[in-house]
mmCIF file of C-alpha atoms and ligand atoms in Angstrom:
data_model
loop_
_atom_site.group_PDB
_atom_site.id
_atom_site.type_symbol
_atom_site.label_atom_id
_atom_site.label_comp_id
_atom_site.label_asym_id
_atom_site.label_seq_id
_atom_site.Cartn_x
_atom_site.Cartn_y
_atom_site.Cartn_z
ATOM 1 C CA MET A 1 77.135 10.011 21.436
ATOM 2 C CA THR A 2 76.591 13.669 22.238
ATOM 3 C CA THR A 3 73.286 15.108 23.396
ATOM 4 C CA LEU A 4 72.526 18.801 23.311
ATOM 5 C CA ARG A 5 70.080 19.540 26.121
ATOM 6 C CA ILE A 6 68.243 22.846 25.826
ATOM 7 C CA ASP A 7 66.023 24.048 28.675
ATOM 8 C CA ALA A 8 63.626 26.930 28.093
ATOM 9 C CA SER A 9 61.642 27.005 31.348
ATOM 10 C CA ALA A 10 62.117 30.138 33.452
ATOM 11 C CA ARG A 11 61.700 27.857 36.500
ATOM 12 C CA HIS A 12 64.360 25.551 37.816
ATOM 13 C CA ASP A 13 63.567 23.276 40.797
ATOM 14 C CA ASP A 14 59.796 23.256 40.144
ATOM 15 C CA SER A 15 60.047 22.910 36.374
ATOM 16 C CA ILE A 16 58.383 19.829 34.919
ATOM 17 C CA SER A 17 59.980 20.200 31.476
ATOM 18 C CA ARG A 18 63.408 20.183 33.178
ATOM 19 C CA LYS A 19 62.489 16.997 35.041
ATOM 20 C CA LEU A 20 61.700 15.459 31.648
ATOM 21 C CA THR A 21 64.885 16.666 29.916
ATOM 22 C CA ASP A 22 66.876 15.451 32.909
ATOM 23 C CA ARG A 23 65.367 11.989 32.663
ATOM 24 C CA ILE A 24 65.780 11.885 28.876
ATOM 25 C CA THR A 25 69.476 12.791 29.001
ATOM 26 C CA ARG A 26 70.104 10.212 31.737
ATOM 27 C CA ARG A 27 68.261 7.622 29.641
ATOM 28 C CA LEU A 28 70.331 8.423 26.531
ATOM 29 C CA GLY A 29 73.713 8.458 28.312
ATOM 30 C CA GLY A 30 76.855 9.746 26.552
ATOM 31 C CA ASP A 31 78.163 13.303 26.646
ATOM 32 C CA VAL A 32 75.796 16.176 27.361
ATOM 33 C CA ILE A 33 76.103 19.815 26.311
ATOM 34 C CA HIS A 34 73.676 21.845 28.426
ATOM 35 C CA ARG A 35 72.275 25.150 27.199
ATOM 36 C CA ASP A 36 70.077 26.776 29.826
ATOM 37 C CA LEU A 37 68.131 29.527 28.070
ATOM 38 C CA ALA A 38 66.758 30.861 31.354
ATOM 39 C CA LYS A 39 70.184 31.338 32.903
ATOM 40 C CA THR A 40 71.577 33.011 29.784
ATOM 41 C CA SER A 41 69.050 34.202 27.243
ATOM 42 C CA PRO A 42 70.421 34.445 23.702
ATOM 43 C CA PRO A 43 70.590 38.005 22.389
ATOM 44 C CA LEU A 44 67.746 39.244 20.220
ATOM 45 C CA LEU A 45 68.553 39.717 16.553
ATOM 46 C CA THR A 46 69.821 43.124 15.512
ATOM 47 C CA GLU A 47 70.255 44.697 12.094
ATOM 48 C CA GLY A 48 74.017 44.328 12.465
ATOM 49 C CA MET A 49 73.695 40.592 13.139
ATOM 50 C CA ILE A 50 71.503 40.072 10.087
ATOM 51 C CA GLY A 51 74.010 42.034 7.993
ATOM 52 C CA SER A 52 76.782 39.785 9.285
ATOM 53 C CA TYR A 53 74.808 36.606 8.489
ATOM 54 C CA PHE A 54 74.516 37.705 4.857
ATOM 55 C CA THR A 55 78.157 38.790 4.509
ATOM 56 C CA PRO A 56 80.441 36.015 3.157
ATOM 57 C CA PRO A 57 82.573 34.747 6.102
ATOM 58 C CA ALA A 58 85.851 35.846 4.477
ATOM 59 C CA ASP A 59 84.544 39.418 4.111
ATOM 60 C CA ARG A 60 83.271 39.870 7.686
ATOM 61 C CA THR A 61 84.887 42.588 9.752
ATOM 62 C CA ALA A 62 86.076 41.834 13.287
ATOM 63 C CA GLU A 63 82.997 43.678 14.565
ATOM 64 C CA GLN A 64 80.669 41.592 12.375
ATOM 65 C CA LYS A 65 82.345 38.378 13.580
ATOM 66 C CA ALA A 66 81.855 39.421 17.192
ATOM 67 C CA LEU A 67 78.189 40.259 16.584
ATOM 68 C CA ILE A 68 77.389 36.689 15.585
ATOM 69 C CA GLY A 69 79.533 34.974 18.207
ATOM 70 C CA ALA A 70 76.435 33.825 20.117
ATOM 71 C CA SER A 71 74.925 32.435 16.912
ATOM 72 C CA ASP A 72 78.175 30.657 16.010
ATOM 73 C CA ALA A 73 78.209 28.981 19.444
ATOM 74 C CA ILE A 74 74.590 27.836 19.088
ATOM 75 C CA VAL A 75 75.253 26.451 15.600
ATOM 76 C CA ALA A 76 78.435 24.665 16.729
ATOM 77 C CA GLU A 77 76.497 22.921 19.522
ATOM 78 C CA LEU A 78 73.873 21.771 17.040
ATOM 79 C CA GLN A 79 76.514 20.521 14.613
ATOM 80 C CA LYS A 80 78.265 18.552 17.356
ATOM 81 C CA ALA A 81 75.141 16.916 18.785
ATOM 82 C CA ASP A 82 73.684 13.610 17.624
ATOM 83 C CA THR A 83 70.478 14.193 19.580
ATOM 84 C CA ILE A 84 68.893 17.497 20.555
ATOM 85 C CA VAL A 85 66.626 17.392 23.624
ATOM 86 C CA ILE A 86 64.491 20.489 24.136
ATOM 87 C CA GLY A 87 62.469 21.205 27.274
ATOM 88 C CA MET A 88 59.643 23.446 26.130
ATOM 89 C CA PRO A 89 56.975 24.926 28.370
ATOM 90 C CA ILE A 90 54.012 26.415 26.565
ATOM 91 C CA TYR A 91 53.878 30.130 27.394
ATOM 92 C CA ASN A 92 50.892 32.093 26.128
ATOM 93 C CA PHE A 93 50.130 29.402 23.534
ATOM 94 C CA GLY A 94 53.592 29.641 22.026
ATOM 95 C CA VAL A 95 57.220 28.981 22.889
ATOM 96 C CA PRO A 96 59.153 30.899 25.566
ATOM 97 C CA ALA A 97 60.726 34.028 24.070
ATOM 98 C CA ALA A 98 64.246 32.759 24.843
ATOM 99 C CA LEU A 99 63.586 29.641 22.733
ATOM 100 C CA LYS A 100 62.464 31.799 19.807
ATOM 101 C CA ALA A 101 65.604 33.927 20.270
ATOM 102 C CA TRP A 102 67.653 30.696 20.199
ATOM 103 C CA ALA A 103 65.960 29.652 16.928
ATOM 104 C CA ASP A 104 66.668 33.047 15.373
ATOM 105 C CA LEU A 105 70.359 32.419 16.033
ATOM 106 C CA ALA A 106 70.255 28.750 14.953
ATOM 107 C CA ALA A 107 68.821 29.482 11.492
ATOM 108 C CA ARG A 108 71.846 30.505 9.450
ATOM 109 C CA VAL A 109 71.648 30.673 5.685
ATOM 110 C CA GLY A 110 74.403 28.582 4.096
ATOM 111 C CA VAL A 111 75.200 26.920 7.419
ATOM 112 C CA THR A 112 72.072 25.304 8.871
ATOM 113 C CA PHE A 113 69.821 25.762 5.818
ATOM 114 C CA GLN A 114 70.168 26.873 2.231
ATOM 115 C CA TYR A 115 67.863 27.832 -0.568
ATOM 116 C CA SER A 116 67.762 25.658 -3.677
ATOM 117 C CA ALA A 117 65.624 25.342 -6.784
ATOM 118 C CA ASP A 118 63.415 22.966 -4.773
ATOM 119 C CA GLY A 119 62.984 25.448 -1.921
ATOM 120 C CA PRO A 120 64.783 25.605 1.424
ATOM 121 C CA LYS A 121 66.935 22.628 2.430
ATOM 122 C CA GLY A 122 68.013 21.875 6.001
ATOM 123 C CA LEU A 123 71.724 21.199 6.421
ATOM 124 C CA LEU A 124 71.766 19.567 9.885
ATOM 125 C CA GLU A 125 71.180 16.055 8.668
ATOM 126 C CA GLY A 126 71.454 12.696 10.444
ATOM 127 C CA LYS A 127 70.299 14.019 13.819
ATOM 128 C CA ARG A 128 67.225 13.456 15.918
ATOM 129 C CA ALA A 129 65.359 15.691 18.321
ATOM 130 C CA ILE A 130 63.186 15.003 21.340
ATOM 131 C CA ILE A 131 60.875 17.784 22.494
ATOM 132 C CA ALA A 132 59.636 17.583 26.098
ATOM 133 C CA VAL A 133 56.462 19.674 26.325
ATOM 134 C CA ALA A 134 54.936 20.952 29.580
ATOM 135 C CA SER A 135 51.702 22.922 29.726
ATOM 136 C CA GLY A 136 49.129 24.010 32.271
ATOM 137 C CA GLY A 137 45.842 23.861 30.385
ATOM 138 C CA THR A 138 46.636 23.726 26.674
ATOM 139 C CA GLU A 139 46.363 20.286 25.124
ATOM 140 C CA SER A 140 49.552 19.476 23.217
ATOM 141 C CA GLY A 141 48.805 19.140 19.497
ATOM 142 C CA SER A 142 45.446 20.910 19.798
ATOM 143 C CA GLU A 143 44.491 23.857 17.624
ATOM 144 C CA ILE A 144 45.572 26.299 20.365
ATOM 145 C CA ASP A 145 49.052 24.767 20.706
ATOM 146 C CA TRP A 146 51.226 26.872 18.398
ATOM 147 C CA ALA A 147 54.393 25.839 20.214
ATOM 148 C CA THR A 148 54.782 22.144 19.320
ATOM 149 C CA PRO A 149 53.981 22.406 15.584
ATOM 150 C CA TRP A 150 56.163 25.476 15.227
ATOM 151 C CA LEU A 151 59.198 23.920 16.923
ATOM 152 C CA THR A 152 58.748 20.646 15.000
ATOM 153 C CA PHE A 153 58.535 22.553 11.708
ATOM 154 C CA PHE A 154 61.512 24.743 12.588
ATOM 155 C CA LEU A 155 63.699 21.730 13.393
ATOM 156 C CA GLY A 156 62.718 20.199 10.038
ATOM 157 C CA PHE A 157 63.615 23.470 8.310
ATOM 158 C CA ILE A 158 67.199 23.166 9.574
ATOM 159 C CA GLY A 159 67.303 19.469 8.612
ATOM 160 C CA ILE A 160 66.215 17.683 11.781
ATOM 161 C CA THR A 161 63.183 15.724 10.641
ATOM 162 C CA ASP A 162 63.361 12.848 13.132
ATOM 163 C CA VAL A 163 61.436 14.520 15.960
ATOM 164 C CA LYS A 164 59.743 12.802 18.902
ATOM 165 C CA VAL A 165 57.429 14.710 21.203
ATOM 166 C CA ILE A 166 57.096 13.698 24.845
ATOM 167 C CA THR A 167 54.186 15.380 26.523
ATOM 168 C CA ALA A 168 53.294 16.385 30.063
ATOM 169 C CA ASP A 169 50.441 18.682 29.103
ATOM 170 C CA GLN A 170 47.387 19.999 30.971
ATOM 171 C CA LEU A 171 49.265 19.721 34.259
ATOM 172 C CA ASN A 172 46.637 21.912 35.955
ATOM 173 C CA VAL A 173 44.194 19.061 35.521
ATOM 174 C CA GLU A 174 46.024 15.823 36.291
ATOM 175 C CA ALA A 175 49.691 16.442 36.908
ATOM 176 C CA GLU A 176 50.749 13.132 38.429
ATOM 177 C CA THR A 177 49.170 10.962 35.738
ATOM 178 C CA LYS A 178 50.609 13.132 32.977
ATOM 179 C CA ILE A 179 54.121 13.164 34.417
ATOM 180 C CA GLU A 180 54.096 9.398 35.008
ATOM 181 C CA ALA A 181 52.929 8.823 31.414
ATOM 182 C CA ALA A 182 55.755 11.045 30.130
ATOM 183 C CA TYR A 183 58.268 9.151 32.284
ATOM 184 C CA SER A 184 57.017 5.828 30.863
ATOM 185 C CA ASP A 185 57.435 7.211 27.361
ATOM 186 C CA ILE A 186 60.992 8.318 28.175
ATOM 187 C CA ASP A 187 61.861 4.936 29.631
ATOM 188 C CA THR A 188 61.207 3.310 26.234
ATOM 189 C CA LEU A 189 63.516 5.677 24.303
ATOM 190 C CA ALA A 190 66.368 4.020 22.439
ATOM 191 C CA ALA A 191 69.781 5.405 23.405
HETATM 192 C C1 FMN B 201 54.167 33.149 31.602
HETATM 193 C C2 FMN B 201 53.432 31.836 31.534
HETATM 194 C C3 FMN B 201 52.551 31.609 30.505
HETATM 195 C C4 FMN B 201 51.884 30.397 30.408
HETATM 196 N N1 FMN B 201 51.039 30.180 29.366
HETATM 197 C C5 FMN B 201 50.450 28.981 29.240
HETATM 198 C C6 FMN B 201 49.611 28.697 28.112
HETATM 199 O O1 FMN B 201 49.415 29.488 27.221
HETATM 200 N N2 FMN B 201 49.042 27.466 28.042
HETATM 201 C C7 FMN B 201 49.243 26.525 29.010
HETATM 202 O O2 FMN B 201 48.718 25.435 28.893
HETATM 203 N N3 FMN B 201 50.035 26.759 30.068
HETATM 204 C C8 FMN B 201 50.633 27.968 30.206
HETATM 205 N N4 FMN B 201 51.466 28.189 31.270
HETATM 206 C C9 FMN B 201 51.704 27.099 32.226
HETATM 207 C C10 FMN B 201 53.007 26.369 31.905
HETATM 208 O O3 FMN B 201 53.034 25.875 30.590
HETATM 209 C C11 FMN B 201 53.165 25.209 32.888
HETATM 210 O O4 FMN B 201 53.254 25.731 34.211
HETATM 211 C C12 FMN B 201 54.394 24.378 32.585
HETATM 212 O O5 FMN B 201 54.505 23.349 33.540
HETATM 213 C C13 FMN B 201 55.634 25.256 32.606
HETATM 214 O O6 FMN B 201 56.788 24.470 32.342
HETATM 215 P P1 FMN B 201 57.807 24.132 33.516
HETATM 216 O O7 FMN B 201 57.045 23.284 34.506
HETATM 217 O O8 FMN B 201 58.910 23.410 32.873
HETATM 218 O O9 FMN B 201 58.236 25.429 34.132
HETATM 219 C C14 FMN B 201 52.106 29.388 31.381
HETATM 220 C C15 FMN B 201 53.027 29.637 32.422
HETATM 221 C C16 FMN B 201 53.673 30.829 32.505
HETATM 222 C C17 FMN B 201 54.655 31.058 33.622
#
């Protein structure tokens, strides 16, 4: 089994979401691909990249192929993984910018989703995702949490509908209790 672990926290040693993704990946076992979005932020979309996305692969120039190299790598990791574990701090009521940049490279028409008569269809099927949420004051799932519903919806859009959310939220209020509860949740995960 292969797990793709994605960390979005700008912090490292003090990061709670990283503590959760670390524990989750150890719990799941198997091979781990680690993408650290804070160490290497994905490039922001450019007009040239969008043009390359919509050019049939056989017609892409060498320059167009190079432009979407980062996107190809992100998509290949998703295709290889059975489980995707995402450490997601809430920043300013949304997701960290690097995680949004990652999503903009993961959504590839004809590769990770396609349009059909019934609307968009996700192409990354048979996978599951686990989102590990950390927040200071925002309650996960509340009306001011735009991060968790957005990421859950986005994963569904690319075909990953089996999504579990593990929460260490409102850490400003009761950090230890919240982290322990998240650990207990992780310790019941099936490999
Ligand atoms: C730039 C920034 C913005 C933040 N915005 C929010 C926010 O909107 N809501 C919230 O509850 N916590 C907010 N926080 C607190 C973080 O979500 C909290 O510290 C969390 O533990 C960060 O994840 P980490 O421990 O993995 O680094 C913010 C933190 C930073 C650094």
